[in-house]
Coordinates of C-alpha atoms and ligand atoms in Angstrom, one line a residue:
X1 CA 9.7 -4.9 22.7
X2 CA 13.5 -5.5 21.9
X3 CA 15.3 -7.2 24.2
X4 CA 19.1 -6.4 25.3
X5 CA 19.9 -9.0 23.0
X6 CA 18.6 -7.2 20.4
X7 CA 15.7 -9.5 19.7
X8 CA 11.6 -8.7 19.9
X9 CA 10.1 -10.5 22.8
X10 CA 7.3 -12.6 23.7
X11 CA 4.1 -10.3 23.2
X12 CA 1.7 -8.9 25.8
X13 CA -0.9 -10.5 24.1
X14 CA -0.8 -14.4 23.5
X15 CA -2.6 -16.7 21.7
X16 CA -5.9 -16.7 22.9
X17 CA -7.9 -19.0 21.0
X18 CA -9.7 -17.6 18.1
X19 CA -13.7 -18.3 17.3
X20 CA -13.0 -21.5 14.8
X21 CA -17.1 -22.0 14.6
X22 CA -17.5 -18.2 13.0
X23 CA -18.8 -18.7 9.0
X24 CA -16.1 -17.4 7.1
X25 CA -15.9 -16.0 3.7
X26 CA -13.0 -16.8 1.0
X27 CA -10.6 -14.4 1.0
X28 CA -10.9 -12.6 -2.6
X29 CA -8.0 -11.3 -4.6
X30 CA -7.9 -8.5 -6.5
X31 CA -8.0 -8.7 -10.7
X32 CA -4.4 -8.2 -12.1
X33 CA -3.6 -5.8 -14.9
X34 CA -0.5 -4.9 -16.2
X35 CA -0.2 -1.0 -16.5
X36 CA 0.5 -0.9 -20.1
X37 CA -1.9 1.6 -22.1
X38 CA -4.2 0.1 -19.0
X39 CA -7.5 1.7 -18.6
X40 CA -8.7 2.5 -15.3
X41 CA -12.1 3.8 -14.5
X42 CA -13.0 4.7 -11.3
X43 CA -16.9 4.6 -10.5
X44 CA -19.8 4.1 -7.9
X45 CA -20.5 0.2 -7.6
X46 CA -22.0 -2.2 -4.9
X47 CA -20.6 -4.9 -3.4
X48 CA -21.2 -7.5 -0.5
X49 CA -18.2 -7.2 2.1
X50 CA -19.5 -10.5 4.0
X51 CA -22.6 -9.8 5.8
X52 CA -24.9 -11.1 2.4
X53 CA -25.8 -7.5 1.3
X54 CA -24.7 -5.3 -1.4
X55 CA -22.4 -1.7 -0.2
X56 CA -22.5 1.1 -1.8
X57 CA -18.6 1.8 -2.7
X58 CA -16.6 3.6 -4.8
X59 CA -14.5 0.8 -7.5
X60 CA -11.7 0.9 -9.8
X61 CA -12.8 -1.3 -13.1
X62 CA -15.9 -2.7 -10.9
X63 CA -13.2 -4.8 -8.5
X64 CA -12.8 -4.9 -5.1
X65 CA -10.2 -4.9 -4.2
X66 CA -9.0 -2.5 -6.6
X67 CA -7.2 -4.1 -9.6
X68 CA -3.2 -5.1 -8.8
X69 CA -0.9 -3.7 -11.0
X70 CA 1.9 -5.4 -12.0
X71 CA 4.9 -4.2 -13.6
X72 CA 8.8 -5.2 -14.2
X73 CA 11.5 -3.0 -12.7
X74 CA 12.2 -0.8 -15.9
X75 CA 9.3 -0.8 -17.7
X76 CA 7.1 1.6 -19.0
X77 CA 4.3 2.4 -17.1
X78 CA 1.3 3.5 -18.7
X79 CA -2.5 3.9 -18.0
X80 CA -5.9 6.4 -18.3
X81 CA -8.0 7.2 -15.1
X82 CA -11.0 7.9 -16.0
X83 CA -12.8 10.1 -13.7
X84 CA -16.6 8.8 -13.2
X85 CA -16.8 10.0 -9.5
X86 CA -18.6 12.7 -8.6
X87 CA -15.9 14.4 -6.8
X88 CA -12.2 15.6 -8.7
X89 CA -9.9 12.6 -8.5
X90 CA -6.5 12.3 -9.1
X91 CA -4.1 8.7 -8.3
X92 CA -1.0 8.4 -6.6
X93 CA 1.0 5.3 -7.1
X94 CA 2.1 5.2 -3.8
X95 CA 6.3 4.7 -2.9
X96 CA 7.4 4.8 -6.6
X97 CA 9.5 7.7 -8.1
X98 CA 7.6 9.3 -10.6
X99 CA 7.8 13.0 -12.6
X100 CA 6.2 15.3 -10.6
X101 CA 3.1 15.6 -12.9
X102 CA 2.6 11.9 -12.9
X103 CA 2.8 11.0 -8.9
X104 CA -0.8 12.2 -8.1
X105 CA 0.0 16.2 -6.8
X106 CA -3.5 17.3 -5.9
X107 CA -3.2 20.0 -7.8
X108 CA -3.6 17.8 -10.7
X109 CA -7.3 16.5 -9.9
X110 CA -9.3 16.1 -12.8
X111 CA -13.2 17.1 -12.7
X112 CA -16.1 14.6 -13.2
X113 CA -16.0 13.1 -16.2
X114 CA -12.5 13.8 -17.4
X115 CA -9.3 11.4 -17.5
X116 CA -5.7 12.2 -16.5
X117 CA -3.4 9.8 -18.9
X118 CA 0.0 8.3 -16.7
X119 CA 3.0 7.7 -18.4
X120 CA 6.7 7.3 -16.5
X121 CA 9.6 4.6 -16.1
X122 CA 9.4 2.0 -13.1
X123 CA 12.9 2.2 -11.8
X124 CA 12.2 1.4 -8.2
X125 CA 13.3 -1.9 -6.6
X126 CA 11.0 -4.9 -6.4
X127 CA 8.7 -4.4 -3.5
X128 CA 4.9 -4.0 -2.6
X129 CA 3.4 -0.7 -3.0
X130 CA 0.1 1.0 -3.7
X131 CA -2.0 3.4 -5.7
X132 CA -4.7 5.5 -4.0
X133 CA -6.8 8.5 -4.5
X134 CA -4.7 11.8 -3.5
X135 CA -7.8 14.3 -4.3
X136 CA -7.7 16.7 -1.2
X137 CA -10.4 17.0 1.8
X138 CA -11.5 13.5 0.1
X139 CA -8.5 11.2 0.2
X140 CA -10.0 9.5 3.4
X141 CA -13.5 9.1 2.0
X142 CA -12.2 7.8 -1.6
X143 CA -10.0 5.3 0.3
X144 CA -12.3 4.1 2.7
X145 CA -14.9 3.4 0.4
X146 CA -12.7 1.7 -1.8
X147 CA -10.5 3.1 -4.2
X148 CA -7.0 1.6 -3.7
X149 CA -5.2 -1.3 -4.8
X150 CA -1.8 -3.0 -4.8
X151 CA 1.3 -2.3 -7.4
X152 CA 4.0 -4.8 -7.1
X153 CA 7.6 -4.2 -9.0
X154 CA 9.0 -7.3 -9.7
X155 CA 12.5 -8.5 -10.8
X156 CA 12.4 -12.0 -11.4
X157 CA 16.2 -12.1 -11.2
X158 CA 16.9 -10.7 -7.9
X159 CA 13.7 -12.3 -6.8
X160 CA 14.7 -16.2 -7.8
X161 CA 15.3 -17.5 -3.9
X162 CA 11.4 -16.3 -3.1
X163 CA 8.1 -18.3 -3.3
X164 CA 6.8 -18.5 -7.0
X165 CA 3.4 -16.4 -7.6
X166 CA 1.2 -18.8 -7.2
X167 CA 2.6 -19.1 -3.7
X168 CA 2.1 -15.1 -3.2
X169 CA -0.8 -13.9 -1.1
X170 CA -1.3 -10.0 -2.0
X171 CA -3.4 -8.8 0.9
X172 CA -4.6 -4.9 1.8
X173 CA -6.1 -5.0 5.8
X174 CA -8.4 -2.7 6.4
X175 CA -10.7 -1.5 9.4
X176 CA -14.4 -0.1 8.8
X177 CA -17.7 0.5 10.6
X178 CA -20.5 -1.5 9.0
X179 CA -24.3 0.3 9.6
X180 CA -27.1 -2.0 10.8
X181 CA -27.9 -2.9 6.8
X182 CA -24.3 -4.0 5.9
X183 CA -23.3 -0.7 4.7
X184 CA -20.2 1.6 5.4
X185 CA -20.6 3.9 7.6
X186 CA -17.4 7.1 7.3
X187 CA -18.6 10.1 9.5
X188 CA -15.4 11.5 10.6
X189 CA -16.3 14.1 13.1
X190 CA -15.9 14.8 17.0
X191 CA -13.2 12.1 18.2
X192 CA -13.1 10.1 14.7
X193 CA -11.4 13.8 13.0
X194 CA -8.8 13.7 15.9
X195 CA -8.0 9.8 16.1
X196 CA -8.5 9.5 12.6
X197 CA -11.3 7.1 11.5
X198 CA -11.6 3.7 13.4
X199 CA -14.0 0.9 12.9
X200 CA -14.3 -2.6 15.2
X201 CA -14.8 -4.8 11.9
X202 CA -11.3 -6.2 10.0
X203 CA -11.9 -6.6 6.0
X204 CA -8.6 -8.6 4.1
X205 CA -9.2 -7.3 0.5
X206 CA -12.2 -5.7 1.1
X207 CA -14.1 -8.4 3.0
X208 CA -15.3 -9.4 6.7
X209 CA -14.1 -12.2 8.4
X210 CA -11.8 -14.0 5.9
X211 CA -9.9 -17.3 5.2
X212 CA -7.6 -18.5 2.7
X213 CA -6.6 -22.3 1.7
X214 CA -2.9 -23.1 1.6
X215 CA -0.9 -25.8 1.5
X216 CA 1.6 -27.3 3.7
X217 CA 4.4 -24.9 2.1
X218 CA 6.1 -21.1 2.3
X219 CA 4.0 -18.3 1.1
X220 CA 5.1 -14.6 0.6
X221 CA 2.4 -12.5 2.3
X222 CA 2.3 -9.4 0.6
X223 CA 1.0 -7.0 3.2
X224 CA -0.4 -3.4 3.0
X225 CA -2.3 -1.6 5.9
X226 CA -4.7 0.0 3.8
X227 CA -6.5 1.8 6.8
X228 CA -7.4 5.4 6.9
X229 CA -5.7 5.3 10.5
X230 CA -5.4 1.7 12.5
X231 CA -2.3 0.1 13.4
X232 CA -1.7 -3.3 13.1
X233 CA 0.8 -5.6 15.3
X234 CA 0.8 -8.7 13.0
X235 CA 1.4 -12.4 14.5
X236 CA 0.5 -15.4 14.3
X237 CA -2.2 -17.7 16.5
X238 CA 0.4 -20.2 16.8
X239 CA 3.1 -17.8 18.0
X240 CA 5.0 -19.3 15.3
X241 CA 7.6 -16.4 14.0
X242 CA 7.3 -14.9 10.7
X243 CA 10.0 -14.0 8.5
X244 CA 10.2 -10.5 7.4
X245 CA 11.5 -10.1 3.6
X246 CA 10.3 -6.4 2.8
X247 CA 9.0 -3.3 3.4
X248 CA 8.2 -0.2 1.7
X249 CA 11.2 0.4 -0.3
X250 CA 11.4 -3.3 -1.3
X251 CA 13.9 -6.3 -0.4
X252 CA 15.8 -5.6 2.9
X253 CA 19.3 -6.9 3.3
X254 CA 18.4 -10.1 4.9
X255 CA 15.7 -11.9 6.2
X256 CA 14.4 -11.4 10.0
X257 CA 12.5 -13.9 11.7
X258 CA 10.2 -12.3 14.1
X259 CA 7.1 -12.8 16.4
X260 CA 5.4 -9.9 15.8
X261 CA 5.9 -6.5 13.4
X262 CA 4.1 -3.5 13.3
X263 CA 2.4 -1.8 10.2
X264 CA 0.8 1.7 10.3
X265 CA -1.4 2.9 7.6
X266 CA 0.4 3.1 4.1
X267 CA 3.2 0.9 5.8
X268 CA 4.2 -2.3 3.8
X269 CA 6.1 -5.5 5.0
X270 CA 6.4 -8.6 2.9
X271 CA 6.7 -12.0 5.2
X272 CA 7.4 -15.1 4.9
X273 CA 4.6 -17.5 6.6
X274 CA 5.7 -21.1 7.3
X275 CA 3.2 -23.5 7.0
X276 CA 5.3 -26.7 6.4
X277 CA 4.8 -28.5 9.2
X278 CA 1.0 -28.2 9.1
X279 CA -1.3 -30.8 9.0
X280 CA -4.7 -31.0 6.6
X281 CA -7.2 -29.2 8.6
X282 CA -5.0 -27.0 10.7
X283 CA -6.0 -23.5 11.1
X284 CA -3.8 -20.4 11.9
X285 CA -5.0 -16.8 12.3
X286 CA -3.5 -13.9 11.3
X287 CA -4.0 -11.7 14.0
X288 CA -3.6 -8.3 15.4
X289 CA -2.3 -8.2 18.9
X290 CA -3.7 -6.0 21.6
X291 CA -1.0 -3.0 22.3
X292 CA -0.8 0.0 24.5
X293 CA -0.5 3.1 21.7
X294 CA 2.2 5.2 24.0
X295 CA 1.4 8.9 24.4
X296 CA -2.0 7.8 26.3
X297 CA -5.3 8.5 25.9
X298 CA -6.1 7.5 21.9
X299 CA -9.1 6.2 19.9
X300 CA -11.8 6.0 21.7
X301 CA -11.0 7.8 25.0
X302 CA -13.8 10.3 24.4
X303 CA -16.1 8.1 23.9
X304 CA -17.8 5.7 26.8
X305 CA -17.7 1.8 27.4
X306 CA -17.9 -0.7 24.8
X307 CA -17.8 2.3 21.8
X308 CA -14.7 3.0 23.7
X309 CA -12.9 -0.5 23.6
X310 CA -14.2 -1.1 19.9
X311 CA -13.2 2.2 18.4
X312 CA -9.7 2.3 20.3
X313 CA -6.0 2.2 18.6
X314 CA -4.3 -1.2 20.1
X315 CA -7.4 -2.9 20.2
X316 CA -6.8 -6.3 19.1
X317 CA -8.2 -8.2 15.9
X318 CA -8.3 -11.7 14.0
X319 CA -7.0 -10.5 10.3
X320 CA -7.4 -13.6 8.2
X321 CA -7.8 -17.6 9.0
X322 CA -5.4 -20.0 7.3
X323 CA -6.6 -23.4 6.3
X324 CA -3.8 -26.3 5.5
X325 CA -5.1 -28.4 3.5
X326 CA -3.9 -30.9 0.8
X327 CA -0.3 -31.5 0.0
X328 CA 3.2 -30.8 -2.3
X329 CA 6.3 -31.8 -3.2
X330 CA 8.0 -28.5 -3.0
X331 CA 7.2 -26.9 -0.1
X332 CA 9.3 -24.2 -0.8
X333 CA 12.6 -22.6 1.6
X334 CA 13.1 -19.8 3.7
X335 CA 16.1 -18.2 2.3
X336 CA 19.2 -17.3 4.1
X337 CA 19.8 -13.5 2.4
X338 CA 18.1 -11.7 0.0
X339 CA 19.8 -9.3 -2.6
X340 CA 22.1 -6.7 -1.9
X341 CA 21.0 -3.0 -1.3
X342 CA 22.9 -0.1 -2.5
X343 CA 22.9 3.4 -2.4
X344 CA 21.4 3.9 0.7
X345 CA 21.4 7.7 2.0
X346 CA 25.1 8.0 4.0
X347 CA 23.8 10.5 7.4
X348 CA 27.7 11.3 7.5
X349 CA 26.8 13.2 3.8
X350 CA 24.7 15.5 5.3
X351 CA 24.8 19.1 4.3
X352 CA 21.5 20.5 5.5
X353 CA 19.0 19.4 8.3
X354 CA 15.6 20.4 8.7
X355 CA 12.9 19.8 11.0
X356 CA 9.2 18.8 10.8
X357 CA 6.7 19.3 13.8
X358 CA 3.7 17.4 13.4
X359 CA 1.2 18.8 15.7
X360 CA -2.6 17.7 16.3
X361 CA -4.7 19.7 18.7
X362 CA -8.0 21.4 19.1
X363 CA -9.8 20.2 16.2
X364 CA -6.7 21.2 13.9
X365 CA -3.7 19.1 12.6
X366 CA -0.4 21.0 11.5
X367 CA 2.7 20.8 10.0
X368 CA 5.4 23.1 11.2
X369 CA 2.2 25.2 12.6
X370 CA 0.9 25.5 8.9
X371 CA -2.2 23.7 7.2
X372 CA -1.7 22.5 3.6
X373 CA -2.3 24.9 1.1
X374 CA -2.2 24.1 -2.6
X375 CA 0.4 26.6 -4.3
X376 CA 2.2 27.5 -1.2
X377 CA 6.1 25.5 -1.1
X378 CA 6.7 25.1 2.2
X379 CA 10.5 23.8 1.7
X380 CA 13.3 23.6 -1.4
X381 CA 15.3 21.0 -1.5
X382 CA 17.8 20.7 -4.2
X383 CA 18.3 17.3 -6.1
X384 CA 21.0 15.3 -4.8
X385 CA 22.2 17.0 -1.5
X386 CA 21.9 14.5 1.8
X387 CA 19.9 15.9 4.4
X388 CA 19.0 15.2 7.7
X389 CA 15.0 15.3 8.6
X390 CA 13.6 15.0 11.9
X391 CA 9.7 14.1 12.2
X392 CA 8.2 15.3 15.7
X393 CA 5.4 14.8 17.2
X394 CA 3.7 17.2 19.6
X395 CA 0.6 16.2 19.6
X396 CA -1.7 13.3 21.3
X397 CA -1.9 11.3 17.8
X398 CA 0.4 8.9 16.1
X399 CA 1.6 10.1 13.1
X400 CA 2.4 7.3 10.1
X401 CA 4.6 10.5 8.4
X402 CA 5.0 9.7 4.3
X403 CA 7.4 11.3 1.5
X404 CA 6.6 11.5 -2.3
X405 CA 9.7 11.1 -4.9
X406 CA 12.3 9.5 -2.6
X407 CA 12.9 6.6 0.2
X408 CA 14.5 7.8 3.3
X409 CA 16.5 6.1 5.8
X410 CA 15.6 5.9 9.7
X411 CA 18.6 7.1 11.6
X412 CA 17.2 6.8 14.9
X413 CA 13.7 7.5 17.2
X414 CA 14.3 9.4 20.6
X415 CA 11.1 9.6 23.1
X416 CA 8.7 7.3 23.1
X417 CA 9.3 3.9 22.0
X418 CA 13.3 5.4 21.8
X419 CA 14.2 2.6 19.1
X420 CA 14.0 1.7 15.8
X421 CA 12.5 -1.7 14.7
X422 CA 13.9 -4.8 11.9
X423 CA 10.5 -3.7 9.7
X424 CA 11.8 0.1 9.6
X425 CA 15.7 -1.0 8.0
X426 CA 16.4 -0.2 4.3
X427 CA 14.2 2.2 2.4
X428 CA 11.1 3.3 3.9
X429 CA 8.5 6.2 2.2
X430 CA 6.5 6.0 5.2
X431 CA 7.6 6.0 9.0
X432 CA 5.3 5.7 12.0
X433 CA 5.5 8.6 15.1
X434 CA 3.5 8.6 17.9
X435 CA 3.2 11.1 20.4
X436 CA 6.2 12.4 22.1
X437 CA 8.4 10.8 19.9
X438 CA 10.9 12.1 16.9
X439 CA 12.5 10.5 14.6
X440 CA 15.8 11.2 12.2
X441 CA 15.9 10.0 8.6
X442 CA 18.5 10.7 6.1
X443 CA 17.0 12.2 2.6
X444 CA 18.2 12.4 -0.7
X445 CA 16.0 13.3 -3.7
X446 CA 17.7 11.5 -7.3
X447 CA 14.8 10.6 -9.0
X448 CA 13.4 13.7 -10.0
X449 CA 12.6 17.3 -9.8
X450 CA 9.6 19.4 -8.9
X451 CA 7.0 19.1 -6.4
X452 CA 6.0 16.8 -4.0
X453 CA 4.6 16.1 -0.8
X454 CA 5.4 15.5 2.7
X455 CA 2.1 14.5 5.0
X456 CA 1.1 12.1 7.6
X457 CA -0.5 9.4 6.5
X458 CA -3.8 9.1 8.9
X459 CA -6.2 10.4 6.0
X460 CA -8.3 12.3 8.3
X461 CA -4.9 14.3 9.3
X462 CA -4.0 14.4 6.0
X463 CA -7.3 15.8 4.4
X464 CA -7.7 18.5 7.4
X465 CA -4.1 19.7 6.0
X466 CA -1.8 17.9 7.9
X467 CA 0.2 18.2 4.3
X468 CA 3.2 20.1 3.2
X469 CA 4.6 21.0 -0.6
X470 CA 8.4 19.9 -1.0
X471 CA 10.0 21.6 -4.2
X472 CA 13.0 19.5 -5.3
X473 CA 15.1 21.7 -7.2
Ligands
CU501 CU1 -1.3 12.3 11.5

């Protein structure tokens, strides 16, 4: 936790040695497309996540991970899902400002068989984001089994001091319960529909125990949690820090180097990971570090001995091996700042506040008492105004709370972990809260009107309504 000097300390959890005799698999990266009259079809496919037999899985264009878009900071954006599910299915590029009927509102699911056609200006900043399913009751199940992939916003200009892209590692982590015969297994009932679904296996783009080659040189890890409800505390094995460049809404205003940084589920951080002073053959694990969830009893407290430890929140887990090997000439640099950020939300600008009360209980999760309902607005906001918004949780179950159509800024947390963190400065679109805790952010919607959503971001919360409709107007 943050010292009185300000700075994260030395971790609960050390560097215990990691299993360096384990067969590994190569970490795969997703296809790239760029999203220019780019076809996406979403279908049933197979593939082997690591154990040597084929899944059954839900694909975009037959990849897994999904295909990572890529797109420059005011260009068009323009692509056709094509629906060959056999549920309704509707995508949600995830953290960018899109027109209302092009961000992936449920209400816009299209039927097996049928396509919904995407058109809109990229005006966000550079950054890492995502594009998931946003079909309701079935956002967990599509996500799980494996419709998601990355969407990166570049700007080559403000992005100049940062590692080239063949020195970019675009990674989703995932958790998932494999079945005796390699397949997934998504049941979420009893605990799982409370804790949200957990699984004791790690994939890093969509497979099981993973390592990646690099050489002795700076890589931008392009992170994403991509689980339907673990949190990860990244480090290092080598308790070497890591330097923090991003998070969800983009570049922040300067690097942080840090041991250790937390990312919920749709939560992104960008960091830089040194590997300059390693040797051929050395091998660093990407790890997440066991952590006492506050608010008590979580994951798999209902549940009895080893299901119990394996199934819990905090539990810790090796992510992703790195291998040094061979050598360069240009290692690369960590930079000293990183471009400038305006227009953040000004809390002093406030004309309105409102307050959110995310509550999970008896078999039921809530927002302001109320389950989502499709045509009902819960709230109107009107374009433009500064608003305060408090997220609250009253509940026994961490809350990773997410906004469509604008980035907020975190003001302050009070209860619980009573701080806010380096990896929740600048723009953020999604903002952890565990129990007991609430947390301020300053709003302001300039991107566009209509409606939107407001939900947490643990899909099995989110699919049992935990969901509410914001009309910017
Ligand atoms: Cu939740």
């Amino acid at each position: 936790m943050l010292g009185p000097d300000g700075v994260l300390h030395a971790i609960a959890a050390p560097s215990a040695p990691f299993d360096r005799v384990r067969r590994r698999n190569p970490l795969q990266f997703a296809p790239e497309l760029t999203p220019r009259e780019a076809r996406l079809r979403v279908a049933p496919g197979a593939r082997d996540l690591g154990r040597g037999v084929e899944a059954p899985l839900l694909l975009v264009n037959d990849a897994l991970p999904s295909p990572t878009l890529r797109v420059r900071r005011g260009e068009e954006f323009s692509a056709r899902m094509e629906n060959g599910i056999d549920d309704p299915l509707i995508l949600h590029w995830h953290g960018l400002t899109a027109p209302d009927d092009m961000d992936g509102h449920p209400r816009f699911a299209v039927d097996p068989g049928e396509r919904y056609d995407y058109r809109f200006r990229v005006n966000d900043r550079p950054g890492t984001y995502w594009y998931h399913s946003h079909t309701h009751h079935r956002t967990g199940r599509h996500t799980y089994f494996g419709i998601g992939g990355l969407l990166i916003v570049e700007d080559p200009e403000a992005e100049r001091d940062l590692p080239p892209k063949e020195r970019e590692l675009p990674i989703i982590l995932q958790d998932r319960r494999l079945g005796d015969d390699g397949s997934l297994v998504y049941d979420p009932v009893g605990p799982s529909m409370m804790n949200g679904f957990m699984g004791p296996e790690a994939l890093a783009n969509g497979t099981l125990d993973t390592f990646a080659e690099v050489e002795p040189a700076v890589y931008r890890a392009r992170i994403l949690n991509g689980s339907n409800a673990r949190i990860f505390r990244l480090a290092r094995s080598d308790d070497r820090s890591m330097t923090l460049i991003a998070n969800d809404g983009g570049l922040l205003e300067r690097p942080v180097s840090l041991p250790w940084v937390d990312v919920a589920p749709a939560e992104r951080v960008e960091l830089l990971l040194d590997f300059r002073e390693g040797n051929e053959g050395d091998r660093v694990m990407l790890r997440s570090l066991s952590f006492d969830p506050p608010g008590g009893m979580m994951g798999g407290g209902m549940m009895g001995g080893q299901m119990a430890i394996a199934y819990q929140q905090g539990r810790p887990l090796d992510l992703l091996e790195f291998r040094v090997s061979g050598q360069t000439t240009d290692p690369g640099f960590l930079p000293e700042s990183l471009p400038s950020m305006p227009g953040l939300p000004d809390p002093a600008a406030s004309v309105r506040e409102r307050h959110f009360a995310f509550t999970s209980r008896m078999m039921m999760h809530r927002i302001n008492g109320r389950e989502f309902e499709m045509e009902r607005i819960d709230e109107e906001v009107p374009f433009g105004d500064t608003e305060i918004w408090t997220f609250e949780n009253d509940g026994n179950y961490p809350h990773p709370v997410h906004l469509h159509a604008t980035h907020f800024r975190v003001l302050d947390r009070r209860g619980g972990r009573g701080q806010i963190f380096p990896w929740e400065a600048g723009r953020k679109d999604t903002v952890l809260v565990y129990p007991g805790e609430a947390v301020r952010v300053a709003v302001r919607f300039t991107a566009e009107r209509g409606l939107f959503l407001l939900h947490c971001h643990n899909l099995e919360h989110e699919d049992h309504g935990m969901m509410q409709n914001i009309l910017v107007v």
